[in-house]
Amino acid sequence: MEGRKALEYYVLDVFSNESYKGNPLSVVFTDGNLKLETYKDISKEFGYSETSFVYYSPREKALMVRSFTPTGFEIDGAGHNLLGAVCGALLKGMPIFDEQNESELFVIMKDSAIPLTVTFDPVTFYPLVQMHQKSAVIKQEIPTYRIAVALGLKIEDLDVNAFVPTIVKTEVAHAMVPIKNSQILNSFVPDNQLLIEISKEYNFEGFYCFTLAEGQEHIVETRFFNPIIGIIEDPATGTAAGPLIGFLTQKKFTKSEKEYKILQGVRLKQASMIEVMNREEDILVGGSSIITMKGELYI
């Protein structure tokens, strides 16, 4: 590999403490910014829904993170791409918080500082990372029949009694789509072209389909589709989990200052558990990650 630069990478399974569950994310460790084309080429090569690139900046006294989809779209927001990046850096032993105030930890995503809370599991010592998202803003409702057709469902399959499809934003705007039960949730195959048309028309990104889970450890079960940026289906989506708990809280279905769990990825056989809490000033979205692979790539 003479003349080519080697970069270390981890593949982590995010929102899981078990390998080959959760949402796989490649985290590439660099010593600064790369060319835009290099970010895109590496992300395409890995083929995961997102690839994150990280380095520590002594000037900013923070971990710098950028994330790309396989189609070359650069991601904003605090989701599994950020959670996995932070866990990867901590598991690698990088001193990313040593120069920060312990009560005000943060990393820099693209150009924005994202506040975090970090604890360590007393048994495994794995980091548990909570990302602070902005409070949820409810944007607008979408006609139920439009979404039903795009998902390949009947109108009555969407649980329109309690909720209607609604665009909600914390960091990123997604549509929250109620589905009658878990069986229907895990059975449909959407029409991606129709989903893209609705996303463009109403100016939002993904579709977070959810069904209420009575008497389970988790409060809801979900599936997520974001074909407009090249994600056909995602096994765990932090940028949508925040808007959902904000939406459910504003609808008085869940309470503020209480932790809930969201189950996602069952249909993909990559069950993920996302921990969420709606607070007065922000929303916490968190979980753990585990390193599943490690290697070198060359540029």
PDB file of N, CA and C in Angstrom, residues 34-112:
ATOM      1  N   LEU A  34     -11.341  15.613   4.895  1.00  0.00           N
ATOM      2  CA  LEU A  34     -10.965  14.970   3.635  1.00  0.00           C
ATOM      3  C   LEU A  34     -11.632  15.730   2.490  1.00  0.00           C
ATOM      4  N   LYS A  35     -11.243  15.399   1.266  1.00  0.00           N
ATOM      5  CA  LYS A  35     -11.949  15.968   0.105  1.00  0.00           C
ATOM      6  C   LYS A  35     -13.380  15.443   0.097  1.00  0.00           C
ATOM      7  N   LEU A  36     -14.292  16.264  -0.388  1.00  0.00           N
ATOM      8  CA  LEU A  36     -15.705  15.883  -0.433  1.00  0.00           C
ATOM      9  C   LEU A  36     -15.895  14.572  -1.194  1.00  0.00           C
ATOM     10  N   GLU A  37     -15.212  14.409  -2.308  1.00  0.00           N
ATOM     11  CA  GLU A  37     -15.349  13.185  -3.113  1.00  0.00           C
ATOM     12  C   GLU A  37     -14.886  11.953  -2.344  1.00  0.00           C
ATOM     13  N   THR A  38     -13.854  12.127  -1.502  1.00  0.00           N
ATOM     14  CA  THR A  38     -13.337  10.990  -0.710  1.00  0.00           C
ATOM     15  C   THR A  38     -14.382  10.531   0.307  1.00  0.00           C
ATOM     16  N   TYR A  39     -15.029  11.490   0.977  1.00  0.00           N
ATOM     17  CA  TYR A  39     -16.117  11.130   1.897  1.00  0.00           C
ATOM     18  C   TYR A  39     -17.184  10.317   1.157  1.00  0.00           C
ATOM     19  N   LYS A  40     -17.554  10.811  -0.001  1.00  0.00           N
ATOM     20  CA  LYS A  40     -18.627  10.162  -0.757  1.00  0.00           C
ATOM     21  C   LYS A  40     -18.215   8.775  -1.240  1.00  0.00           C
ATOM     22  N   ASP A  41     -16.984   8.635  -1.731  1.00  0.00           N
ATOM     23  CA  ASP A  41     -16.498   7.339  -2.233  1.00  0.00           C
ATOM     24  C   ASP A  41     -16.468   6.286  -1.125  1.00  0.00           C
ATOM     25  N   ILE A  42     -15.963   6.674   0.045  1.00  0.00           N
ATOM     26  CA  ILE A  42     -15.863   5.720   1.163  1.00  0.00           C
ATOM     27  C   ILE A  42     -17.252   5.302   1.635  1.00  0.00           C
ATOM     28  N   SER A  43     -18.164   6.272   1.724  1.00  0.00           N
ATOM     29  CA  SER A  43     -19.531   5.973   2.175  1.00  0.00           C
ATOM     30  C   SER A  43     -20.229   5.037   1.207  1.00  0.00           C
ATOM     31  N   LYS A  44     -20.008   5.250  -0.081  1.00  0.00           N
ATOM     32  CA  LYS A  44     -20.597   4.373  -1.103  1.00  0.00           C
ATOM     33  C   LYS A  44     -20.025   2.955  -0.992  1.00  0.00           C
ATOM     34  N   GLU A  45     -18.731   2.874  -0.731  1.00  0.00           N
ATOM     35  CA  GLU A  45     -18.053   1.572  -0.628  1.00  0.00           C
ATOM     36  C   GLU A  45     -18.589   0.764   0.561  1.00  0.00           C
ATOM     37  N   PHE A  46     -18.775   1.432   1.704  1.00  0.00           N
ATOM     38  CA  PHE A  46     -19.331   0.726   2.868  1.00  0.00           C
ATOM     39  C   PHE A  46     -20.782   0.332   2.614  1.00  0.00           C
ATOM     40  N   GLY A  47     -21.569   1.240   2.057  1.00  0.00           N
ATOM     41  CA  GLY A  47     -22.957   0.907   1.702  1.00  0.00           C
ATOM     42  C   GLY A  47     -23.936   0.897   2.861  1.00  0.00           C
ATOM     43  N   TYR A  48     -23.490   1.267   4.077  1.00  0.00           N
ATOM     44  CA  TYR A  48     -24.432   1.370   5.194  1.00  0.00           C
ATOM     45  C   TYR A  48     -25.284   2.618   5.005  1.00  0.00           C
ATOM     46  N   SER A  49     -26.375   2.725   5.771  1.00  0.00           N
ATOM     47  CA  SER A  49     -27.244   3.891   5.588  1.00  0.00           C
ATOM     48  C   SER A  49     -26.467   5.182   5.833  1.00  0.00           C
ATOM     49  N   GLU A  50     -25.466   5.142   6.700  1.00  0.00           N
ATOM     50  CA  GLU A  50     -24.593   6.300   6.905  1.00  0.00           C
ATOM     51  C   GLU A  50     -23.196   5.849   7.292  1.00  0.00           C
ATOM     52  N   THR A  51     -22.197   6.663   6.943  1.00  0.00           N
ATOM     53  CA  THR A  51     -20.815   6.489   7.381  1.00  0.00           C
ATOM     54  C   THR A  51     -20.384   7.790   8.029  1.00  0.00           C
ATOM     55  N   SER A  52     -19.786   7.709   9.220  1.00  0.00           N
ATOM     56  CA  SER A  52     -19.344   8.916   9.930  1.00  0.00           C
ATOM     57  C   SER A  52     -17.816   9.014   9.910  1.00  0.00           C
ATOM     58  N   PHE A  53     -17.316  10.241   9.806  1.00  0.00           N
ATOM     59  CA  PHE A  53     -15.881  10.523   9.770  1.00  0.00           C
ATOM     60  C   PHE A  53     -15.569  11.434  10.948  1.00  0.00           C
ATOM     61  N   VAL A  54     -14.560  11.072  11.733  1.00  0.00           N
ATOM     62  CA  VAL A  54     -14.295  11.819  12.968  1.00  0.00           C
ATOM     63  C   VAL A  54     -12.809  12.128  13.143  1.00  0.00           C
ATOM     64  N   TYR A  55     -12.543  13.248  13.776  1.00  0.00           N
ATOM     65  CA  TYR A  55     -11.202  13.552  14.284  1.00  0.00           C
ATOM     66  C   TYR A  55     -11.354  14.511  15.457  1.00  0.00           C
ATOM     67  N   TYR A  56     -10.324  14.570  16.304  1.00  0.00           N
ATOM     68  CA  TYR A  56     -10.365  15.492  17.450  1.00  0.00           C
ATOM     69  C   TYR A  56      -9.686  16.796  17.065  1.00  0.00           C
ATOM     70  N   SER A  57     -10.361  17.905  17.319  1.00  0.00           N
ATOM     71  CA  SER A  57      -9.805  19.226  17.028  1.00  0.00           C
ATOM     72  C   SER A  57      -9.335  19.898  18.314  1.00  0.00           C
ATOM     73  N   PRO A  58      -8.009  20.071  18.498  1.00  0.00           N
ATOM     74  CA  PRO A  58      -7.514  20.785  19.692  1.00  0.00           C
ATOM     75  C   PRO A  58      -8.005  22.235  19.727  1.00  0.00           C
ATOM     76  N   ARG A  59      -8.198  22.838  18.519  1.00  0.00           N
ATOM     77  CA  ARG A  59      -8.654  24.231  18.465  1.00  0.00           C
ATOM     78  C   ARG A  59     -10.086  24.352  19.001  1.00  0.00           C
ATOM     79  N   GLU A  60     -10.956  23.429  18.566  1.00  0.00           N
ATOM     80  CA  GLU A  60     -12.358  23.451  19.012  1.00  0.00           C
ATOM     81  C   GLU A  60     -12.554  22.736  20.348  1.00  0.00           C
ATOM     82  N   LYS A  61     -11.508  21.978  20.764  1.00  0.00           N
ATOM     83  CA  LYS A  61     -11.584  21.155  21.983  1.00  0.00           C
ATOM     84  C   LYS A  61     -12.774  20.206  21.919  1.00  0.00           C
ATOM     85  N   ALA A  62     -12.966  19.607  20.747  1.00  0.00           N
ATOM     86  CA  ALA A  62     -14.150  18.746  20.553  1.00  0.00           C
ATOM     87  C   ALA A  62     -13.906  17.751  19.434  1.00  0.00           C
ATOM     88  N   LEU A  63     -14.703  16.680  19.463  1.00  0.00           N
ATOM     89  CA  LEU A  63     -14.720  15.712  18.369  1.00  0.00           C
ATOM     90  C   LEU A  63     -15.493  16.319  17.204  1.00  0.00           C
ATOM     91  N   MET A  64     -14.898  16.290  16.023  1.00  0.00           N
ATOM     92  CA  MET A  64     -15.543  16.810  14.813  1.00  0.00           C
ATOM     93  C   MET A  64     -16.134  15.619  14.050  1.00  0.00           C
ATOM     94  N   VAL A  65     -17.402  15.722  13.648  1.00  0.00           N
ATOM     95  CA  VAL A  65     -18.103  14.610  12.997  1.00  0.00           C
ATOM     96  C   VAL A  65     -18.758  15.093  11.706  1.00  0.00           C
ATOM     97  N   ARG A  66     -18.580  14.311  10.621  1.00  0.00           N
ATOM     98  CA  ARG A  66     -19.360  14.510   9.397  1.00  0.00           C
ATOM     99  C   ARG A  66     -19.872  13.144   8.965  1.00  0.00           C
ATOM    100  N   SER A  67     -21.086  13.098   8.416  1.00  0.00           N
ATOM    101  CA  SER A  67     -21.717  11.824   8.054  1.00  0.00           C
ATOM    102  C   SER A  67     -22.334  11.913   6.664  1.00  0.00           C
ATOM    103  N   PHE A  68     -22.193  10.809   5.904  1.00  0.00           N
ATOM    104  CA  PHE A  68     -22.702  10.765   4.531  1.00  0.00           C
ATOM    105  C   PHE A  68     -23.462   9.466   4.283  1.00  0.00           C
ATOM    106  N   THR A  69     -24.478   9.551   3.419  1.00  0.00           N
ATOM    107  CA  THR A  69     -25.188   8.347   2.965  1.00  0.00           C
ATOM    108  C   THR A  69     -24.442   7.760   1.772  1.00  0.00           C
ATOM    109  N   PRO A  70     -24.799   6.542   1.339  1.00  0.00           N
ATOM    110  CA  PRO A  70     -24.121   5.936   0.187  1.00  0.00           C
ATOM    111  C   PRO A  70     -24.324   6.707  -1.116  1.00  0.00           C
ATOM    112  N   THR A  71     -25.371   7.531  -1.161  1.00  0.00           N
ATOM    113  CA  THR A  71     -25.606   8.314  -2.386  1.00  0.00           C
ATOM    114  C   THR A  71     -24.887   9.668  -2.334  1.00  0.00           C
ATOM    115  N   GLY A  72     -24.107   9.908  -1.262  1.00  0.00           N
ATOM    116  CA  GLY A  72     -23.310  11.126  -1.188  1.00  0.00           C
ATOM    117  C   GLY A  72     -23.982  12.289  -0.510  1.00  0.00           C
ATOM    118  N   PHE A  73     -25.132  12.052   0.112  1.00  0.00           N
ATOM    119  CA  PHE A  73     -25.872  13.118   0.810  1.00  0.00           C
ATOM    120  C   PHE A  73     -25.264  13.312   2.193  1.00  0.00           C
ATOM    121  N   GLU A  74     -24.901  14.554   2.555  1.00  0.00           N
ATOM    122  CA  GLU A  74     -24.354  14.801   3.889  1.00  0.00           C
ATOM    123  C   GLU A  74     -25.485  15.032   4.883  1.00  0.00           C
ATOM    124  N   ILE A  75     -25.397  14.314   6.010  1.00  0.00           N
ATOM    125  CA  ILE A  75     -26.479  14.273   6.996  1.00  0.00           C
ATOM    126  C   ILE A  75     -26.299  15.343   8.056  1.00  0.00           C
ATOM    127  N   ASP A  76     -27.407  15.985   8.413  1.00  0.00           N
ATOM    128  CA  ASP A  76     -27.467  16.857   9.589  1.00  0.00           C
ATOM    129  C   ASP A  76     -28.121  16.077  10.717  1.00  0.00           C
ATOM    130  N   GLY A  77     -28.033  16.623  11.928  1.00  0.00           N
ATOM    131  CA  GLY A  77     -28.858  16.077  13.002  1.00  0.00           C
ATOM    132  C   GLY A  77     -28.183  15.002  13.816  1.00  0.00           C
ATOM    133  N   ALA A  78     -28.766  14.779  15.001  1.00  0.00           N
ATOM    134  CA  ALA A  78     -28.207  13.856  15.984  1.00  0.00           C
ATOM    135  C   ALA A  78     -28.975  12.551  15.944  1.00  0.00           C
ATOM    136  N   GLY A  79     -28.459  11.598  15.191  1.00  0.00           N
ATOM    137  CA  GLY A  79     -29.075  10.276  15.088  1.00  0.00           C
ATOM    138  C   GLY A  79     -28.050   9.191  15.350  1.00  0.00           C
ATOM    139  N   HIS A  80     -28.283   7.985  14.782  1.00  0.00           N
ATOM    140  CA  HIS A  80     -27.357   6.881  15.047  1.00  0.00           C
ATOM    141  C   HIS A  80     -25.960   7.198  14.509  1.00  0.00           C
ATOM    142  N   ASN A  81     -25.893   8.063  13.471  1.00  0.00           N
ATOM    143  CA  ASN A  81     -24.606   8.462  12.900  1.00  0.00           C
ATOM    144  C   ASN A  81     -23.727   9.196  13.917  1.00  0.00           C
ATOM    145  N   LEU A  82     -24.346   9.998  14.786  1.00  0.00           N
ATOM    146  CA  LEU A  82     -23.597  10.731  15.808  1.00  0.00           C
ATOM    147  C   LEU A  82     -23.355   9.861  17.033  1.00  0.00           C
ATOM    148  N   LEU A  83     -24.381   9.134  17.458  1.00  0.00           N
ATOM    149  CA  LEU A  83     -24.253   8.258  18.627  1.00  0.00           C
ATOM    150  C   LEU A  83     -23.126   7.244  18.421  1.00  0.00           C
ATOM    151  N   GLY A  84     -23.110   6.598  17.240  1.00  0.00           N
ATOM    152  CA  GLY A  84     -22.070   5.606  16.949  1.00  0.00           C
ATOM    153  C   GLY A  84     -20.691   6.226  16.854  1.00  0.00           C
ATOM    154  N   ALA A  85     -20.611   7.437  16.303  1.00  0.00           N
ATOM    155  CA  ALA A  85     -19.324   8.136  16.185  1.00  0.00           C
ATOM    156  C   ALA A  85     -18.735   8.431  17.560  1.00  0.00           C
ATOM    157  N   VAL A  86     -19.591   8.907  18.475  1.00  0.00           N
ATOM    158  CA  VAL A  86     -19.127   9.233  19.831  1.00  0.00           C
ATOM    159  C   VAL A  86     -18.719   7.956  20.572  1.00  0.00           C
ATOM    160  N   CYS A  87     -19.558   6.915  20.480  1.00  0.00           N
ATOM    161  CA  CYS A  87     -19.216   5.637  21.135  1.00  0.00           C
ATOM    162  C   CYS A  87     -17.907   5.075  20.572  1.00  0.00           C
ATOM    163  N   GLY A  88     -17.753   5.146  19.239  1.00  0.00           N
ATOM    164  CA  GLY A  88     -16.528   4.640  18.608  1.00  0.00           C
ATOM    165  C   GLY A  88     -15.296   5.357  19.129  1.00  0.00           C
ATOM    166  N   ALA A  89     -15.362   6.691  19.218  1.00  0.00           N
ATOM    167  CA  ALA A  89     -14.220   7.468  19.708  1.00  0.00           C
ATOM    168  C   ALA A  89     -13.911   7.133  21.165  1.00  0.00           C
ATOM    169  N   LEU A  90     -14.947   6.985  21.995  1.00  0.00           N
ATOM    170  CA  LEU A  90     -14.743   6.648  23.413  1.00  0.00           C
ATOM    171  C   LEU A  90     -14.183   5.230  23.573  1.00  0.00           C
ATOM    172  N   LEU A  91     -14.726   4.270  22.798  1.00  0.00           N
ATOM    173  CA  LEU A  91     -14.245   2.892  22.891  1.00  0.00           C
ATOM    174  C   LEU A  91     -12.800   2.774  22.393  1.00  0.00           C
ATOM    175  N   LYS A  92     -12.417   3.658  21.483  1.00  0.00           N
ATOM    176  CA  LYS A  92     -11.037   3.695  20.984  1.00  0.00           C
ATOM    177  C   LYS A  92     -10.098   4.361  21.986  1.00  0.00           C
ATOM    178  N   GLY A  93     -10.683   5.012  22.997  1.00  0.00           N
ATOM    179  CA  GLY A  93      -9.871   5.655  24.028  1.00  0.00           C
ATOM    180  C   GLY A  93      -9.463   7.075  23.704  1.00  0.00           C
ATOM    181  N   MET A  94     -10.145   7.720  22.749  1.00  0.00           N
ATOM    182  CA  MET A  94      -9.820   9.116  22.414  1.00  0.00           C
ATOM    183  C   MET A  94     -10.297  10.042  23.536  1.00  0.00           C
ATOM    184  N   PRO A  95      -9.461  10.979  23.984  1.00  0.00           N
ATOM    185  CA  PRO A  95      -9.839  11.869  25.102  1.00  0.00           C
ATOM    186  C   PRO A  95     -10.691  13.038  24.615  1.00  0.00           C
ATOM    187  N   ILE A  96     -11.887  12.741  24.103  1.00  0.00           N
ATOM    188  CA  ILE A  96     -12.671  13.769  23.398  1.00  0.00           C
ATOM    189  C   ILE A  96     -13.342  14.777  24.329  1.00  0.00           C
ATOM    190  N   PHE A  97     -13.430  14.449  25.629  1.00  0.00           N
ATOM    191  CA  PHE A  97     -14.092  15.375  26.561  1.00  0.00           C
ATOM    192  C   PHE A  97     -13.124  15.954  27.591  1.00  0.00           C
ATOM    193  N   ASP A  98     -11.840  15.613  27.508  1.00  0.00           N
ATOM    194  CA  ASP A  98     -10.888  15.997  28.565  1.00  0.00           C
ATOM    195  C   ASP A  98     -10.760  17.501  28.735  1.00  0.00           C
ATOM    196  N   GLU A  99     -10.932  18.257  27.664  1.00  0.00           N
ATOM    197  CA  GLU A  99     -10.771  19.711  27.745  1.00  0.00           C
ATOM    198  C   GLU A  99     -12.115  20.440  27.864  1.00  0.00           C
ATOM    199  N   GLN A 100     -13.174  19.685  28.146  1.00  0.00           N
ATOM    200  CA  GLN A 100     -14.508  20.295  28.243  1.00  0.00           C
ATOM    201  C   GLN A 100     -15.002  20.302  29.685  1.00  0.00           C
ATOM    202  N   ASN A 101     -15.949  21.188  29.960  1.00  0.00           N
ATOM    203  CA  ASN A 101     -16.627  21.227  31.253  1.00  0.00           C
ATOM    204  C   ASN A 101     -17.531  19.995  31.356  1.00  0.00           C
ATOM    205  N   GLU A 102     -17.375  19.243  32.436  1.00  0.00           N
ATOM    206  CA  GLU A 102     -18.093  17.959  32.573  1.00  0.00           C
ATOM    207  C   GLU A 102     -19.612  18.092  32.464  1.00  0.00           C
ATOM    208  N   SER A 103     -20.137  19.250  32.853  1.00  0.00           N
ATOM    209  CA  SER A 103     -21.597  19.421  32.815  1.00  0.00           C
ATOM    210  C   SER A 103     -22.085  19.966  31.465  1.00  0.00           C
ATOM    211  N   GLU A 104     -21.154  20.237  30.550  1.00  0.00           N
ATOM    212  CA  GLU A 104     -21.542  20.788  29.245  1.00  0.00           C
ATOM    213  C   GLU A 104     -20.781  20.095  28.119  1.00  0.00           C
ATOM    214  N   LEU A 105     -20.905  18.777  28.047  1.00  0.00           N
ATOM    215  CA  LEU A 105     -20.206  18.019  27.010  1.00  0.00           C
ATOM    216  C   LEU A 105     -20.855  18.258  25.652  1.00  0.00           C
ATOM    217  N   PHE A 106     -20.022  18.263  24.593  1.00  0.00           N
ATOM    218  CA  PHE A 106     -20.569  18.445  23.247  1.00  0.00           C
ATOM    219  C   PHE A 106     -19.607  17.871  22.202  1.00  0.00           C
ATOM    220  N   VAL A 107     -20.134  17.597  21.024  1.00  0.00           N
ATOM    221  CA  VAL A 107     -19.332  17.314  19.838  1.00  0.00           C
ATOM    222  C   VAL A 107     -19.814  18.262  18.749  1.00  0.00           C
ATOM    223  N   ILE A 108     -19.024  18.397  17.682  1.00  0.00           N
ATOM    224  CA  ILE A 108     -19.411  19.303  16.599  1.00  0.00           C
ATOM    225  C   ILE A 108     -19.746  18.482  15.368  1.00  0.00           C
ATOM    226  N   MET A 109     -21.000  18.590  14.951  1.00  0.00           N
ATOM    227  CA  MET A 109     -21.503  17.863  13.778  1.00  0.00           C
ATOM    228  C   MET A 109     -21.596  18.853  12.639  1.00  0.00           C
ATOM    229  N   LYS A 110     -20.802  18.619  11.591  1.00  0.00           N
ATOM    230  CA  LYS A 110     -20.696  19.605  10.513  1.00  0.00           C
ATOM    231  C   LYS A 110     -20.178  20.887  11.147  1.00  0.00           C
ATOM    232  N   ASP A 111     -21.047  21.865  11.394  1.00  0.00           N
ATOM    233  CA  ASP A 111     -20.581  23.106  12.051  1.00  0.00           C
ATOM    234  C   ASP A 111     -21.342  23.400  13.334  1.00  0.00           C
ATOM    235  N   SER A 112     -22.220  22.513  13.739  1.00  0.00           N
ATOM    236  CA  SER A 112     -23.082  22.791  14.903  1.00  0.00           C
ATOM    237  C   SER A 112     -22.643  21.986  16.125  1.00  0.00           C
TER     238      SER A 112
END
